[in-house]
Amino acid sequence: MRLIAIFASTVNGMIALSENDRTEWTSREDKRYFKELTTSVGTIIMGRRTYESIGRTLPGRLNVVLTRNPTAYEESESLIFRSSSPEALIEEIEEWGIDQACLIGGARTFADFADRGLVNEIHITLEPTIRNGVTHLATHLKKPVSLALRGIVSLGPSVVMIYDVK
Ligand SMILES: NC(=O)c1ccc[n+]([C@@H]2O[C@H](COP(=O)([O-])OP(=O)(O)OC[C@H]3O[C@@H](n4cnc5c(N)ncnc54)[C@H](OP(=O)(O)O)[C@@H]3O)[C@@H](O)[C@H]2O)c1
């Protein structure tokens, strides 16, 4: 399966500015880019903390949430909870006939997948701000992630850097 990580970052690399950040500091253009990419891919995978920061099921997409307590949540046709290793989750999703998914965060979940070499592509929107924060993309990462630049998309105020993971 092709796994595409998508993040928004300050110019100094922060993806969460506070403990209960709800990513409200990103541009309207980035929110539109996020919606278009994730909707066209169709499946989004996220950690429980990111799910709670969003606070709802994102429509038009299969929402897959990782948590150690999956039975604590109510599922629906487009919202499922799993306590699986990254490898087992990808295997299960592939069994449903799905061949691509977006990993939408957060840093803990990204690190779990990236350290296992399971992330194929990364889209990082750089928002035009330099800010103090609590989490950057590598906060929980154990191994370096080598990237090859595939393209750059200008969103007006922001820029999206698109990388293949080498
Ligand atoms: N700027 C951006 O693009 C962006 C993107 C996403 C998130 N964020 C921000 O990042 C913050 C959240 O990120 P985070 O790194 O703290 O947390 P996170 O990765 O969203 O969630 C971590 C949680 O996911 C669950 N989890 C992850 N892998 C699991 C596995 N293999 N099996 C079972 N459970 C698993 C655990 O939930 P349980 O504790 O329930 O077991 C774990 O505590 C939020 O503030 C959010 O706004 C920013």
PDB file of C-alpha atoms and ligand atoms in Angstrom:
ATOM      1  CA  MET A   1       0.000   0.000   0.000  1.00  0.00           C
ATOM      2  CA  ARG A   2       1.120   3.529  -0.727  1.00  0.00           C
ATOM      3  CA  LEU A   3       1.118   5.554   2.503  1.00  0.00           C
ATOM      4  CA  ILE A   4       1.150   9.343   2.151  1.00  0.00           C
ATOM      5  CA  ALA A   5       1.899  11.401   5.267  1.00  0.00           C
ATOM      6  CA  ILE A   6       0.462  14.910   5.277  1.00  0.00           C
ATOM      7  CA  PHE A   7       1.386  17.623   7.764  1.00  0.00           C
ATOM      8  CA  ALA A   8       1.284  21.374   8.207  1.00  0.00           C
ATOM      9  CA  SER A   9       4.319  22.967   9.801  1.00  0.00           C
ATOM     10  CA  THR A  10       5.586  26.351  10.877  1.00  0.00           C
ATOM     11  CA  VAL A  11       8.714  27.482   9.020  1.00  0.00           C
ATOM     12  CA  ASN A  12      10.710  26.355  12.095  1.00  0.00           C
ATOM     13  CA  GLY A  13       9.243  22.846  11.918  1.00  0.00           C
ATOM     14  CA  MET A  14       6.540  22.899  14.604  1.00  0.00           C
ATOM     15  CA  ILE A  15       3.377  20.849  13.966  1.00  0.00           C
ATOM     16  CA  ALA A  16       1.716  21.446  17.347  1.00  0.00           C
ATOM     17  CA  LEU A  17       2.035  24.781  19.129  1.00  0.00           C
ATOM     18  CA  SER A  18       0.516  23.674  22.449  1.00  0.00           C
ATOM     19  CA  GLU A  19      -0.516  20.452  24.215  1.00  0.00           C
ATOM     20  CA  ASN A  20      -4.133  20.774  23.075  1.00  0.00           C
ATOM     21  CA  ASP A  21      -3.393  22.307  19.680  1.00  0.00           C
ATOM     22  CA  ARG A  22      -6.252  21.944  17.186  1.00  0.00           C
ATOM     23  CA  THR A  23      -4.161  23.119  14.186  1.00  0.00           C
ATOM     24  CA  GLU A  24      -6.240  26.275  13.874  1.00  0.00           C
ATOM     25  CA  TRP A  25      -3.144  28.272  12.815  1.00  0.00           C
ATOM     26  CA  THR A  26      -2.989  26.810   9.309  1.00  0.00           C
ATOM     27  CA  SER A  27      -4.186  28.699   6.251  1.00  0.00           C
ATOM     28  CA  ARG A  28      -7.542  28.263   4.521  1.00  0.00           C
ATOM     29  CA  GLU A  29      -5.562  27.221   1.429  1.00  0.00           C
ATOM     30  CA  ASP A  30      -3.817  24.429   3.371  1.00  0.00           C
ATOM     31  CA  LYS A  31      -7.128  23.210   4.792  1.00  0.00           C
ATOM     32  CA  ARG A  32      -8.456  23.013   1.222  1.00  0.00           C
ATOM     33  CA  TYR A  33      -5.300  21.146   0.058  1.00  0.00           C
ATOM     34  CA  PHE A  34      -5.666  18.712   2.978  1.00  0.00           C
ATOM     35  CA  LYS A  35      -9.332  18.112   2.175  1.00  0.00           C
ATOM     36  CA  GLU A  36      -8.707  17.585  -1.557  1.00  0.00           C
ATOM     37  CA  LEU A  37      -5.747  15.217  -1.115  1.00  0.00           C
ATOM     38  CA  THR A  38      -7.275  13.126   1.658  1.00  0.00           C
ATOM     39  CA  THR A  39     -10.671  12.940  -0.060  1.00  0.00           C
ATOM     40  CA  SER A  40      -9.118  11.842  -3.354  1.00  0.00           C
ATOM     41  CA  VAL A  41      -7.043   9.192  -1.552  1.00  0.00           C
ATOM     42  CA  GLY A  42     -10.151   8.126   0.398  1.00  0.00           C
ATOM     43  CA  THR A  43      -8.692   6.652   3.604  1.00  0.00           C
ATOM     44  CA  ILE A  44      -7.075   8.516   6.502  1.00  0.00           C
ATOM     45  CA  ILE A  45      -5.128   6.949   9.360  1.00  0.00           C
ATOM     46  CA  MET A  46      -4.498   8.894  12.571  1.00  0.00           C
ATOM     47  CA  GLY A  47      -3.570   8.550  16.213  1.00  0.00           C
ATOM     48  CA  ARG A  48      -6.252   8.962  18.872  1.00  0.00           C
ATOM     49  CA  ARG A  49      -4.887  12.327  20.016  1.00  0.00           C
ATOM     50  CA  THR A  50      -5.165  13.725  16.501  1.00  0.00           C
ATOM     51  CA  TYR A  51      -8.704  12.309  16.196  1.00  0.00           C
ATOM     52  CA  GLU A  52      -9.675  14.070  19.418  1.00  0.00           C
ATOM     53  CA  SER A  53      -8.072  17.324  18.290  1.00  0.00           C
ATOM     54  CA  ILE A  54     -10.182  17.184  15.096  1.00  0.00           C
ATOM     55  CA  GLY A  55     -13.219  16.284  17.191  1.00  0.00           C
ATOM     56  CA  ARG A  56     -15.308  14.662  14.454  1.00  0.00           C
ATOM     57  CA  THR A  57     -15.296  12.183  11.603  1.00  0.00           C
ATOM     58  CA  LEU A  58     -13.953  13.803   8.447  1.00  0.00           C
ATOM     59  CA  PRO A  59     -16.659  13.271   5.821  1.00  0.00           C
ATOM     60  CA  GLY A  60     -16.136  11.532   2.476  1.00  0.00           C
ATOM     61  CA  ARG A  61     -13.215   9.517   3.854  1.00  0.00           C
ATOM     62  CA  LEU A  62     -12.747   6.276   5.759  1.00  0.00           C
ATOM     63  CA  ASN A  63     -11.379   7.449   9.147  1.00  0.00           C
ATOM     64  CA  VAL A  64      -9.113   4.889  10.824  1.00  0.00           C
ATOM     65  CA  VAL A  65      -8.057   5.765  14.382  1.00  0.00           C
ATOM     66  CA  LEU A  66      -5.320   3.961  16.304  1.00  0.00           C
ATOM     67  CA  THR A  67      -5.871   3.626  20.051  1.00  0.00           C
ATOM     68  CA  ARG A  68      -5.055   1.074  22.725  1.00  0.00           C
ATOM     69  CA  ASN A  69      -8.731   1.241  23.782  1.00  0.00           C
ATOM     70  CA  PRO A  70     -10.714   0.692  20.562  1.00  0.00           C
ATOM     71  CA  THR A  71     -13.800  -0.615  22.380  1.00  0.00           C
ATOM     72  CA  ALA A  72     -14.210   2.719  24.189  1.00  0.00           C
ATOM     73  CA  TYR A  73     -15.451   4.361  20.988  1.00  0.00           C
ATOM     74  CA  GLU A  74     -18.537   3.995  18.823  1.00  0.00           C
ATOM     75  CA  GLU A  75     -17.757   3.030  15.254  1.00  0.00           C
ATOM     76  CA  SER A  76     -19.682   3.838  12.102  1.00  0.00           C
ATOM     77  CA  GLU A  77     -19.376   2.925   8.438  1.00  0.00           C
ATOM     78  CA  SER A  78     -16.738   5.644   7.988  1.00  0.00           C
ATOM     79  CA  LEU A  79     -15.070   5.599  11.435  1.00  0.00           C
ATOM     80  CA  ILE A  80     -13.164   2.648  12.829  1.00  0.00           C
ATOM     81  CA  PHE A  81     -10.846   2.200  15.808  1.00  0.00           C
ATOM     82  CA  ARG A  82      -8.005  -0.266  15.947  1.00  0.00           C
ATOM     83  CA  SER A  83      -5.286  -1.306  18.364  1.00  0.00           C
ATOM     84  CA  SER A  84      -2.888  -2.797  15.838  1.00  0.00           C
ATOM     85  CA  SER A  85       0.746  -2.581  14.942  1.00  0.00           C
ATOM     86  CA  PRO A  86       1.378  -0.373  11.896  1.00  0.00           C
ATOM     87  CA  GLU A  87       2.155  -3.494   9.830  1.00  0.00           C
ATOM     88  CA  ALA A  88      -1.037  -5.306  10.905  1.00  0.00           C
ATOM     89  CA  LEU A  89      -3.169  -2.233  10.259  1.00  0.00           C
ATOM     90  CA  ILE A  90      -1.800  -1.833   6.734  1.00  0.00           C
ATOM     91  CA  GLU A  91      -2.329  -5.538   6.077  1.00  0.00           C
ATOM     92  CA  GLU A  92      -5.952  -5.312   7.242  1.00  0.00           C
ATOM     93  CA  ILE A  93      -6.627  -2.215   5.124  1.00  0.00           C
ATOM     94  CA  GLU A  94      -5.106  -3.941   2.087  1.00  0.00           C
ATOM     95  CA  GLU A  95      -7.453  -6.889   2.652  1.00  0.00           C
ATOM     96  CA  TRP A  96     -10.346  -4.448   2.139  1.00  0.00           C
ATOM     97  CA  GLY A  97      -8.975  -3.745  -1.359  1.00  0.00           C
ATOM     98  CA  ILE A  98      -7.553  -0.325  -0.422  1.00  0.00           C
ATOM     99  CA  ASP A  99      -4.161   0.431  -1.983  1.00  0.00           C
ATOM    100  CA  GLN A 100      -3.438   3.943  -0.669  1.00  0.00           C
ATOM    101  CA  ALA A 101      -4.045   5.932   2.499  1.00  0.00           C
ATOM    102  CA  CYS A 102      -3.070   9.243   4.076  1.00  0.00           C
ATOM    103  CA  LEU A 103      -1.372   9.253   7.466  1.00  0.00           C
ATOM    104  CA  ILE A 104      -2.561  12.536   9.002  1.00  0.00           C
ATOM    105  CA  GLY A 105      -0.679  12.464  12.310  1.00  0.00           C
ATOM    106  CA  GLY A 106       0.271  13.123  14.848  1.00  0.00           C
ATOM    107  CA  ALA A 107       3.992  12.986  15.513  1.00  0.00           C
ATOM    108  CA  ARG A 108       3.756   9.821  17.650  1.00  0.00           C
ATOM    109  CA  THR A 109       1.868   7.872  15.014  1.00  0.00           C
ATOM    110  CA  PHE A 110       4.048   9.239  12.208  1.00  0.00           C
ATOM    111  CA  ALA A 111       7.161   8.057  14.075  1.00  0.00           C
ATOM    112  CA  ASP A 112       5.731   4.537  14.514  1.00  0.00           C
ATOM    113  CA  PHE A 113       5.078   4.169  10.797  1.00  0.00           C
ATOM    114  CA  ALA A 114       8.199   6.023   9.568  1.00  0.00           C
ATOM    115  CA  ASP A 115      10.581   4.098  11.859  1.00  0.00           C
ATOM    116  CA  ARG A 116       9.260   0.896  10.273  1.00  0.00           C
ATOM    117  CA  GLY A 117       9.818   2.231   6.759  1.00  0.00           C
ATOM    118  CA  LEU A 118       6.074   2.240   6.000  1.00  0.00           C
ATOM    119  CA  VAL A 119       5.702   5.868   4.823  1.00  0.00           C
ATOM    120  CA  ASN A 120       6.196   6.292   1.061  1.00  0.00           C
ATOM    121  CA  GLU A 121       5.467   9.968   0.499  1.00  0.00           C
ATOM    122  CA  ILE A 122       5.272  13.137   2.590  1.00  0.00           C
ATOM    123  CA  HIS A 123       3.419  16.392   1.907  1.00  0.00           C
ATOM    124  CA  ILE A 124       4.490  19.183   4.260  1.00  0.00           C
ATOM    125  CA  THR A 125       2.843  22.558   4.072  1.00  0.00           C
ATOM    126  CA  LEU A 126       5.075  25.327   5.369  1.00  0.00           C
ATOM    127  CA  GLU A 127       2.940  28.040   6.914  1.00  0.00           C
ATOM    128  CA  PRO A 128       4.520  31.507   6.829  1.00  0.00           C
ATOM    129  CA  THR A 129       5.117  31.824  10.554  1.00  0.00           C
ATOM    130  CA  ILE A 130       7.924  31.168  13.036  1.00  0.00           C
ATOM    131  CA  ARG A 131       6.482  30.076  16.354  1.00  0.00           C
ATOM    132  CA  ASN A 132       7.334  28.398  19.594  1.00  0.00           C
ATOM    133  CA  GLY A 133       5.686  24.991  19.866  1.00  0.00           C
ATOM    134  CA  VAL A 134       5.627  21.640  21.633  1.00  0.00           C
ATOM    135  CA  THR A 135       5.962  19.085  18.830  1.00  0.00           C
ATOM    136  CA  HIS A 136       7.871  18.837  15.589  1.00  0.00           C
ATOM    137  CA  LEU A 137       7.672  16.053  13.046  1.00  0.00           C
ATOM    138  CA  ALA A 138      10.697  14.211  14.464  1.00  0.00           C
ATOM    139  CA  THR A 139       9.853  14.584  18.166  1.00  0.00           C
ATOM    140  CA  HIS A 140       9.245  10.824  18.560  1.00  0.00           C
ATOM    141  CA  LEU A 141      11.286   9.569  15.604  1.00  0.00           C
ATOM    142  CA  LYS A 142      14.097   7.082  16.262  1.00  0.00           C
ATOM    143  CA  LYS A 143      15.593   6.853  12.766  1.00  0.00           C
ATOM    144  CA  PRO A 144      16.353   9.498  10.145  1.00  0.00           C
ATOM    145  CA  VAL A 145      13.994   9.713   7.183  1.00  0.00           C
ATOM    146  CA  SER A 146      15.759  10.432   3.872  1.00  0.00           C
ATOM    147  CA  LEU A 147      13.711  12.284   1.315  1.00  0.00           C
ATOM    148  CA  ALA A 148      13.814  13.049  -2.411  1.00  0.00           C
ATOM    149  CA  LEU A 149      12.036  16.218  -3.466  1.00  0.00           C
ATOM    150  CA  ARG A 150       9.309  15.417  -5.972  1.00  0.00           C
ATOM    151  CA  GLY A 151       7.619  18.781  -6.280  1.00  0.00           C
ATOM    152  CA  ILE A 152       6.569  22.068  -4.761  1.00  0.00           C
ATOM    153  CA  VAL A 153       3.034  23.445  -4.819  1.00  0.00           C
ATOM    154  CA  SER A 154       2.387  27.107  -4.117  1.00  0.00           C
ATOM    155  CA  LEU A 155      -0.808  27.684  -2.171  1.00  0.00           C
ATOM    156  CA  GLY A 156      -0.502  31.480  -2.157  1.00  0.00           C
ATOM    157  CA  PRO A 157       0.506  32.247   1.432  1.00  0.00           C
ATOM    158  CA  SER A 158       1.888  28.743   2.004  1.00  0.00           C
ATOM    159  CA  VAL A 159       4.003  26.246   0.127  1.00  0.00           C
ATOM    160  CA  VAL A 160       3.644  22.449   0.021  1.00  0.00           C
ATOM    161  CA  MET A 161       6.848  20.421  -0.240  1.00  0.00           C
ATOM    162  CA  ILE A 162       6.170  16.962  -1.684  1.00  0.00           C
ATOM    163  CA  TYR A 163       8.787  14.286  -1.020  1.00  0.00           C
ATOM    164  CA  ASP A 164       9.247  10.611  -1.799  1.00  0.00           C
ATOM    165  CA  VAL A 165      10.749   8.687   1.113  1.00  0.00           C
ATOM    166  CA  LYS A 166      13.968   7.057  -0.100  1.00  0.00           C
TER     167      LYS A 166
HETATM  168  N1  LIG B   1       0.238  20.181  12.092  1.00  0.00           N
HETATM  169  C1  LIG B   1      -0.206  19.024  11.672  1.00  0.00           C
HETATM  170  O1  LIG B   1      -0.200  18.727  10.479  1.00  0.00           O
HETATM  171  C2  LIG B   1      -0.744  18.040  12.666  1.00  0.00           C
HETATM  172  C3  LIG B   1      -1.202  16.803  12.210  1.00  0.00           C
HETATM  173  C4  LIG B   1      -1.713  15.902  13.141  1.00  0.00           C
HETATM  174  C5  LIG B   1      -1.734  16.225  14.484  1.00  0.00           C
HETATM  175  N2  LIG B   1      -1.272  17.436  14.876  1.00  0.00           N
HETATM  176  C6  LIG B   1      -1.284  17.780  16.303  1.00  0.00           C
HETATM  177  O2  LIG B   1      -0.533  16.809  16.995  1.00  0.00           O
HETATM  178  C7  LIG B   1      -1.138  16.536  18.279  1.00  0.00           C
HETATM  179  C8  LIG B   1      -1.394  15.029  18.417  1.00  0.00           C
HETATM  180  O3  LIG B   1      -0.246  14.290  18.038  1.00  0.00           O
HETATM  181  P1  LIG B   1       0.472  13.269  19.017  1.00  0.00           P
HETATM  182  O4  LIG B   1       1.771  12.914  18.410  1.00  0.00           O
HETATM  183  O5  LIG B   1       0.478  13.867  20.379  1.00  0.00           O
HETATM  184  O6  LIG B   1      -0.509  12.041  19.089  1.00  0.00           O
HETATM  185  P2  LIG B   1      -1.141  11.087  17.941  1.00  0.00           P
HETATM  186  O7  LIG B   1      -0.059  10.443  17.139  1.00  0.00           O
HETATM  187  O8  LIG B   1      -2.208  11.814  17.214  1.00  0.00           O
HETATM  188  O9  LIG B   1      -1.886  10.008  18.852  1.00  0.00           O
HETATM  189  C9  LIG B   1      -1.144   9.164  19.705  1.00  0.00           C
HETATM  190  C10 LIG B   1      -2.079   8.100  20.203  1.00  0.00           C
HETATM  191  O10 LIG B   1      -2.460   7.240  19.125  1.00  0.00           O
HETATM  192  C11 LIG B   1      -2.655   5.933  19.616  1.00  0.00           C
HETATM  193  N3  LIG B   1      -1.778   5.026  18.884  1.00  0.00           N
HETATM  194  C12 LIG B   1      -0.806   5.343  17.982  1.00  0.00           C
HETATM  195  N4  LIG B   1      -0.275   4.222  17.443  1.00  0.00           N
HETATM  196  C13 LIG B   1      -0.925   3.188  18.015  1.00  0.00           C
HETATM  197  C14 LIG B   1      -0.861   1.781  17.861  1.00  0.00           C
HETATM  198  N5  LIG B   1       0.003   1.207  16.995  1.00  0.00           N
HETATM  199  N6  LIG B   1      -1.691   1.010  18.595  1.00  0.00           N
HETATM  200  C15 LIG B   1      -2.575   1.570  19.448  1.00  0.00           C
HETATM  201  N7  LIG B   1      -2.692   2.895  19.630  1.00  0.00           N
HETATM  202  C16 LIG B   1      -1.882   3.689  18.919  1.00  0.00           C
HETATM  203  C17 LIG B   1      -2.437   5.983  21.112  1.00  0.00           C
HETATM  204  O11 LIG B   1      -3.730   6.304  21.617  1.00  0.00           O
HETATM  205  P3  LIG B   1      -4.278   5.877  23.077  1.00  0.00           P
HETATM  206  O12 LIG B   1      -3.590   6.783  24.048  1.00  0.00           O
HETATM  207  O13 LIG B   1      -5.764   6.114  22.980  1.00  0.00           O
HETATM  208  O14 LIG B   1      -3.945   4.442  23.269  1.00  0.00           O
HETATM  209  C18 LIG B   1      -1.503   7.177  21.258  1.00  0.00           C
HETATM  210  O15 LIG B   1      -1.561   7.760  22.539  1.00  0.00           O
HETATM  211  C19 LIG B   1      -2.422  17.341  18.315  1.00  0.00           C
HETATM  212  O16 LIG B   1      -2.185  18.521  19.057  1.00  0.00           O
HETATM  213  C20 LIG B   1      -2.683  17.697  16.868  1.00  0.00           C
HETATM  214  O17 LIG B   1      -3.353  18.926  16.724  1.00  0.00           O
HETATM  215  C21 LIG B   1      -0.770  18.343  14.002  1.00  0.00           C
END
